[in-house]
């Protein structure tokens, strides 16, 4: 079951006896756990019927003991096990999973790790209950996720606004969700979110951001790229180098895929598919193929790795982040 289907089911108060929420992306695990907390019991019922446990403090037998309690003046008991990845004897859950307490909703928040799906307990949870894997969203999936989230809040959005949010906030799903929730409180429902809305309400400059830096480089507007670098240097807290190098690396990784496809003889209208981007996104990358061939892109990706290491203190002779970005742009433009 995917995230949207699971959320829809919980909102209808169709609860399962056990939810085992696992995986690398903590955001979706937290959202499902919170939704069950808020939906399964009323505020008055929670005092006697909701228990939060921590995996570092309990073993499976203690969790089962709590789960076998009967509700008091409520329809169900809710047990939430946070940090469940610290429980070492989860195999002992097998017998309870085969015959769970029907009036209990038992939630395991098993973050940053996954159960071995070959194990018996994983097979039981998958077949009889909910075994949900919260997967990290990759860079190229973020724009579609941002657009979908905006639509769920009642907004349309311009492609540039979506790209600004995606490029500036990266794969930090929690922060994206928080910023879009903030938009939903300020901007009238049914509005179209454009770059001015993003700049005003999220604080991302529509002219000086990582999205515009990539566009300036890709279009050969190197004077603009240098102006953006100077803005970043003057506003380092809003534009951390680690984020910029990550976004530039993604930009050149996409260019590499497109350049390789072009070199192999593929027509221009097939390059987007090879690079894993939409046709409208490809329009931002195609001009760069006039300036950057496969060999030059490979060199630039090496410069990006070098800058990333220097920003973390490796072979850095005291250069600031501003100095490192200036040096990086010089190499991208002139070498």
XYZ file of C-alpha atoms in Angstrom:
335
model
C 0.000 0.000 0.000
C 1.394 3.395 -0.926
C 1.430 6.501 1.265
C -1.646 8.204 -0.246
C -3.807 5.073 -0.025
C -2.723 4.448 3.561
C -3.497 8.028 4.598
C -6.924 7.851 2.917
C -7.742 4.625 4.759
C -6.712 6.038 8.154
C -8.764 9.207 7.582
C -11.795 6.958 7.044
C -11.014 5.377 10.456
C -10.354 2.008 8.836
C -7.609 0.859 11.188
C -5.386 -2.218 11.021
C -4.179 -4.083 14.147
C -0.485 -3.497 13.314
C 1.307 -0.807 11.316
C 5.008 -1.441 10.782
C 6.429 1.754 9.276
C 10.036 1.409 8.160
C 12.580 2.938 5.802
C 15.056 5.698 5.067
C 12.666 8.676 4.895
C 11.477 9.602 8.415
C 8.969 12.196 7.193
C 6.338 9.735 5.930
C 6.736 7.545 9.034
C 6.149 10.570 11.276
C 3.143 11.718 9.238
C 1.399 8.330 9.383
C 2.133 7.909 13.109
C 0.813 11.402 13.843
C -2.324 10.822 11.754
C -3.110 7.600 13.653
C -2.551 9.414 16.971
C -4.951 12.191 15.970
C -7.592 9.989 14.323
C -7.859 6.742 16.271
C -8.858 8.311 19.605
C -10.524 11.508 20.715
C -8.532 13.862 22.918
C -10.498 12.715 25.995
C -9.876 9.024 25.243
C -6.097 9.351 24.866
C -5.316 9.742 28.574
C -6.253 6.136 29.365
C -5.972 4.445 25.992
C -2.859 5.754 24.260
C 0.688 4.734 25.171
C 3.951 5.874 23.595
C 6.927 3.556 24.030
C 10.556 3.918 22.922
C 12.452 1.050 21.342
C 15.586 1.809 23.348
C 13.622 1.282 26.609
C 11.500 -1.803 25.870
C 11.667 -5.296 24.426
C 9.048 -7.043 22.299
C 7.449 -8.829 25.277
C 6.777 -5.490 26.976
C 5.252 -4.097 23.777
C 2.968 -7.134 23.456
C 1.940 -6.828 27.101
C 0.836 -3.229 26.477
C -0.917 -4.219 23.242
C -3.034 -6.837 25.037
C -4.673 -4.234 27.280
C -8.392 -3.603 26.897
C -9.683 -0.097 26.192
C -11.283 2.011 28.933
C -14.428 3.840 27.822
C -13.171 3.863 24.240
C -13.359 1.687 21.149
C -9.647 0.966 20.965
C -6.181 1.183 22.504
C -3.362 2.842 20.553
C 0.261 1.848 21.193
C 2.972 3.774 19.344
C 6.522 2.424 19.488
C 8.960 5.168 18.507
C 12.596 4.361 17.611
C 11.483 0.755 17.061
C 14.711 0.080 15.163
C 16.405 -0.284 18.568
C 14.317 -3.325 19.559
C 16.524 -6.387 19.125
C 14.027 -9.236 19.498
C 11.291 -8.325 17.005
C 11.075 -11.952 15.857
C 9.107 -12.532 19.081
C 6.307 -10.446 17.584
C 5.334 -13.356 15.304
C 2.829 -15.009 17.670
C 1.077 -11.702 18.467
C 0.983 -10.763 14.769
C -0.827 -14.043 14.049
C -3.452 -13.349 16.755
C -3.465 -9.616 17.519
C -5.744 -7.930 20.021
C -8.623 -6.727 17.786
C -9.233 -3.587 19.871
C -5.576 -2.444 19.673
C -3.837 -0.364 17.018
C -0.104 -1.059 17.351
C 2.278 1.236 15.453
C 6.015 0.665 15.016
C 8.106 3.626 13.803
C 11.214 1.837 12.512
C 13.304 4.657 11.035
C 16.368 4.640 8.764
C 16.327 0.846 8.509
C 14.248 -1.929 6.965
C 13.129 -5.337 8.160
C 14.611 -8.201 6.179
C 11.603 -9.140 4.026
C 12.811 -12.749 3.905
C 12.105 -13.124 7.626
C 8.896 -14.745 8.790
C 7.808 -11.718 10.824
C 8.136 -9.456 7.760
C 6.057 -11.857 5.664
C 3.325 -12.004 8.324
C 3.216 -8.215 8.659
C 3.097 -7.781 4.889
C 0.310 -10.329 4.418
C -1.879 -9.725 7.466
C -1.174 -6.120 8.478
C 0.578 -3.013 7.098
C 4.273 -3.220 6.269
C 5.009 0.221 4.847
C 8.390 1.184 3.417
C 9.099 4.910 3.516
C 11.515 5.477 0.645
C 13.703 8.511 0.138
C 12.651 10.772 -2.694
C 15.351 11.269 -5.309
C 16.292 14.700 -6.659
C 14.515 14.148 -9.959
C 11.285 13.192 -8.142
C 11.101 16.332 -5.984
C 9.431 18.702 -8.524
C 6.565 16.258 -9.152
C 6.177 15.724 -5.387
C 6.101 19.503 -4.770
C 3.486 19.969 -7.508
C 1.348 17.132 -6.136
C 1.527 18.544 -2.589
C 0.562 22.020 -3.812
C -2.420 20.560 -5.699
C -3.506 18.689 -2.556
C -3.610 22.074 -0.790
C -5.756 23.595 -3.560
C -3.065 25.411 -5.554
C -1.819 25.410 -9.117
C 1.818 26.407 -9.590
C 3.980 27.730 -12.391
C 6.817 25.413 -13.488
C 9.377 27.990 -12.335
C 7.821 28.233 -8.853
C 7.864 24.437 -8.504
C 11.476 24.325 -9.654
C 12.499 27.132 -7.268
C 11.077 25.222 -4.290
C 12.562 21.908 -5.423
C 16.020 23.271 -6.201
C 16.270 25.418 -3.063
C 14.899 22.951 -0.500
C 16.267 19.777 -2.108
C 15.116 16.429 -0.760
C 14.334 17.772 2.731
C 10.715 16.604 2.553
C 9.910 17.807 6.062
C 10.996 21.355 5.227
C 9.150 21.348 1.883
C 5.973 20.197 3.656
C 6.400 22.876 6.329
C 6.937 25.674 3.790
C 3.956 24.622 1.664
C 1.784 24.422 4.791
C 2.898 27.979 5.549
C 1.839 29.007 2.029
C -1.558 27.365 2.569
C -2.149 29.561 5.632
C -1.209 32.786 3.842
C -2.239 32.416 0.198
C -5.951 32.106 -0.750
C -6.941 28.610 -1.866
C -7.316 28.355 -5.628
C -4.482 30.809 -6.281
C -1.674 30.069 -8.701
C 1.688 29.936 -6.967
C 4.308 31.764 -9.037
C 7.905 32.819 -8.408
C 6.783 36.060 -6.715
C 4.635 34.074 -4.258
C 7.593 31.822 -3.454
C 9.953 34.767 -3.010
C 7.538 36.673 -0.759
C 6.350 33.805 1.436
C 9.165 31.246 1.485
C 12.069 33.671 1.298
C 13.725 32.242 -1.813
C 14.933 35.056 -4.069
C 13.390 34.712 -7.525
C 16.533 36.159 -9.121
C 19.305 34.840 -6.871
C 18.821 31.158 -6.101
C 20.299 27.803 -7.081
C 17.706 27.307 -9.821
C 18.710 30.611 -11.446
C 22.409 29.782 -10.991
C 21.965 26.534 -12.936
C 19.920 28.339 -15.600
C 22.594 31.034 -15.957
C 25.323 28.418 -16.414
C 23.239 26.306 -18.793
C 22.322 29.285 -20.971
C 25.884 30.605 -21.090
C 24.987 33.751 -19.122
C 28.159 33.564 -17.073
C 27.984 37.217 -16.003
C 24.671 36.460 -14.272
C 26.179 33.328 -12.680
C 28.922 35.494 -11.152
C 26.318 38.007 -9.855
C 24.444 35.142 -8.180
C 27.718 33.867 -6.667
C 28.351 37.329 -5.175
C 24.814 37.371 -3.737
C 25.395 33.925 -2.187
C 28.688 35.141 -0.713
C 26.890 38.108 0.877
C 24.069 35.873 2.216
C 25.826 32.637 3.267
C 23.203 31.487 5.797
C 20.463 31.491 3.160
C 22.662 29.830 0.545
C 24.862 27.126 2.127
C 27.604 25.842 -0.169
C 26.781 22.196 0.526
C 23.293 22.730 -0.953
C 24.621 24.651 -3.962
C 27.257 22.024 -4.819
C 24.648 19.267 -4.505
C 22.263 21.049 -6.879
C 25.061 21.869 -9.341
C 26.157 18.230 -9.274
C 22.616 17.119 -10.102
C 22.496 19.702 -12.896
C 25.699 18.395 -14.467
C 24.708 14.767 -13.934
C 21.594 15.430 -16.036
C 23.724 17.272 -18.610
C 26.114 14.310 -18.718
C 23.264 11.898 -19.486
C 21.957 14.218 -22.198
C 25.417 14.823 -23.677
C 26.145 11.090 -23.779
C 22.792 10.407 -25.442
C 23.428 13.174 -27.974
C 26.928 11.829 -28.702
C 25.434 8.389 -29.347
C 23.251 9.859 -32.089
C 19.888 10.135 -30.321
C 17.645 12.923 -31.638
C 17.112 15.972 -29.431
C 13.497 15.112 -28.594
C 14.642 11.833 -26.963
C 17.283 13.372 -24.695
C 14.842 14.259 -21.888
C 13.754 10.639 -21.490
C 17.384 9.456 -21.348
C 18.150 11.993 -18.608
C 15.002 11.205 -16.588
C 13.520 14.705 -16.833
C 10.271 16.010 -18.319
C 10.290 17.652 -21.779
C 9.607 21.095 -20.266
C 12.515 20.654 -17.837
C 14.766 19.569 -20.708
C 14.361 23.022 -22.280
C 16.460 24.422 -19.413
C 19.277 21.961 -20.121
C 19.442 21.774 -23.933
C 21.220 25.155 -24.440
C 24.078 23.948 -22.214
C 25.006 21.242 -24.705
C 26.440 24.023 -26.893
C 28.997 24.825 -24.178
C 29.534 21.537 -22.376
C 30.468 18.249 -24.021
C 30.991 14.908 -22.249
C 34.683 15.512 -21.489
C 34.120 19.005 -20.106
C 31.180 17.871 -17.970
C 33.302 15.032 -16.546
C 35.975 17.583 -15.537
C 33.347 19.819 -13.929
C 31.904 16.930 -11.918
C 35.437 16.354 -10.638
C 35.670 20.041 -9.639
C 32.348 19.716 -7.799
C 33.571 16.702 -5.809
C 36.778 18.589 -4.990
C 34.809 21.653 -3.801
C 32.520 19.466 -1.696
C 35.529 17.901 0.040
C 37.154 21.311 0.621
C 33.901 22.635 2.120
C 34.165 19.776 4.629
C 37.752 20.723 5.530
C 39.694 18.306 3.317
C 42.735 19.985 1.665
C 41.305 23.398 2.504
C 43.890 26.055 3.332
C 41.385 28.345 5.059
C 39.218 29.307 2.076
C 35.694 30.474 2.929
C 32.597 28.998 1.282
C 32.369 32.170 -0.803
C 35.952 31.716 -2.007
C 35.299 28.061 -2.826
C 32.196 28.862 -4.889
C 34.063 31.644 -6.712
C 36.895 29.231 -7.553
C 34.400 26.564 -8.634
C 32.556 28.930 -10.981
C 35.854 30.082 -12.497
C 36.700 26.448 -13.296
C 33.214 25.729 -14.672
C 33.273 28.784 -16.936
C 36.884 28.985 -18.068
C 38.495 25.530 -17.776
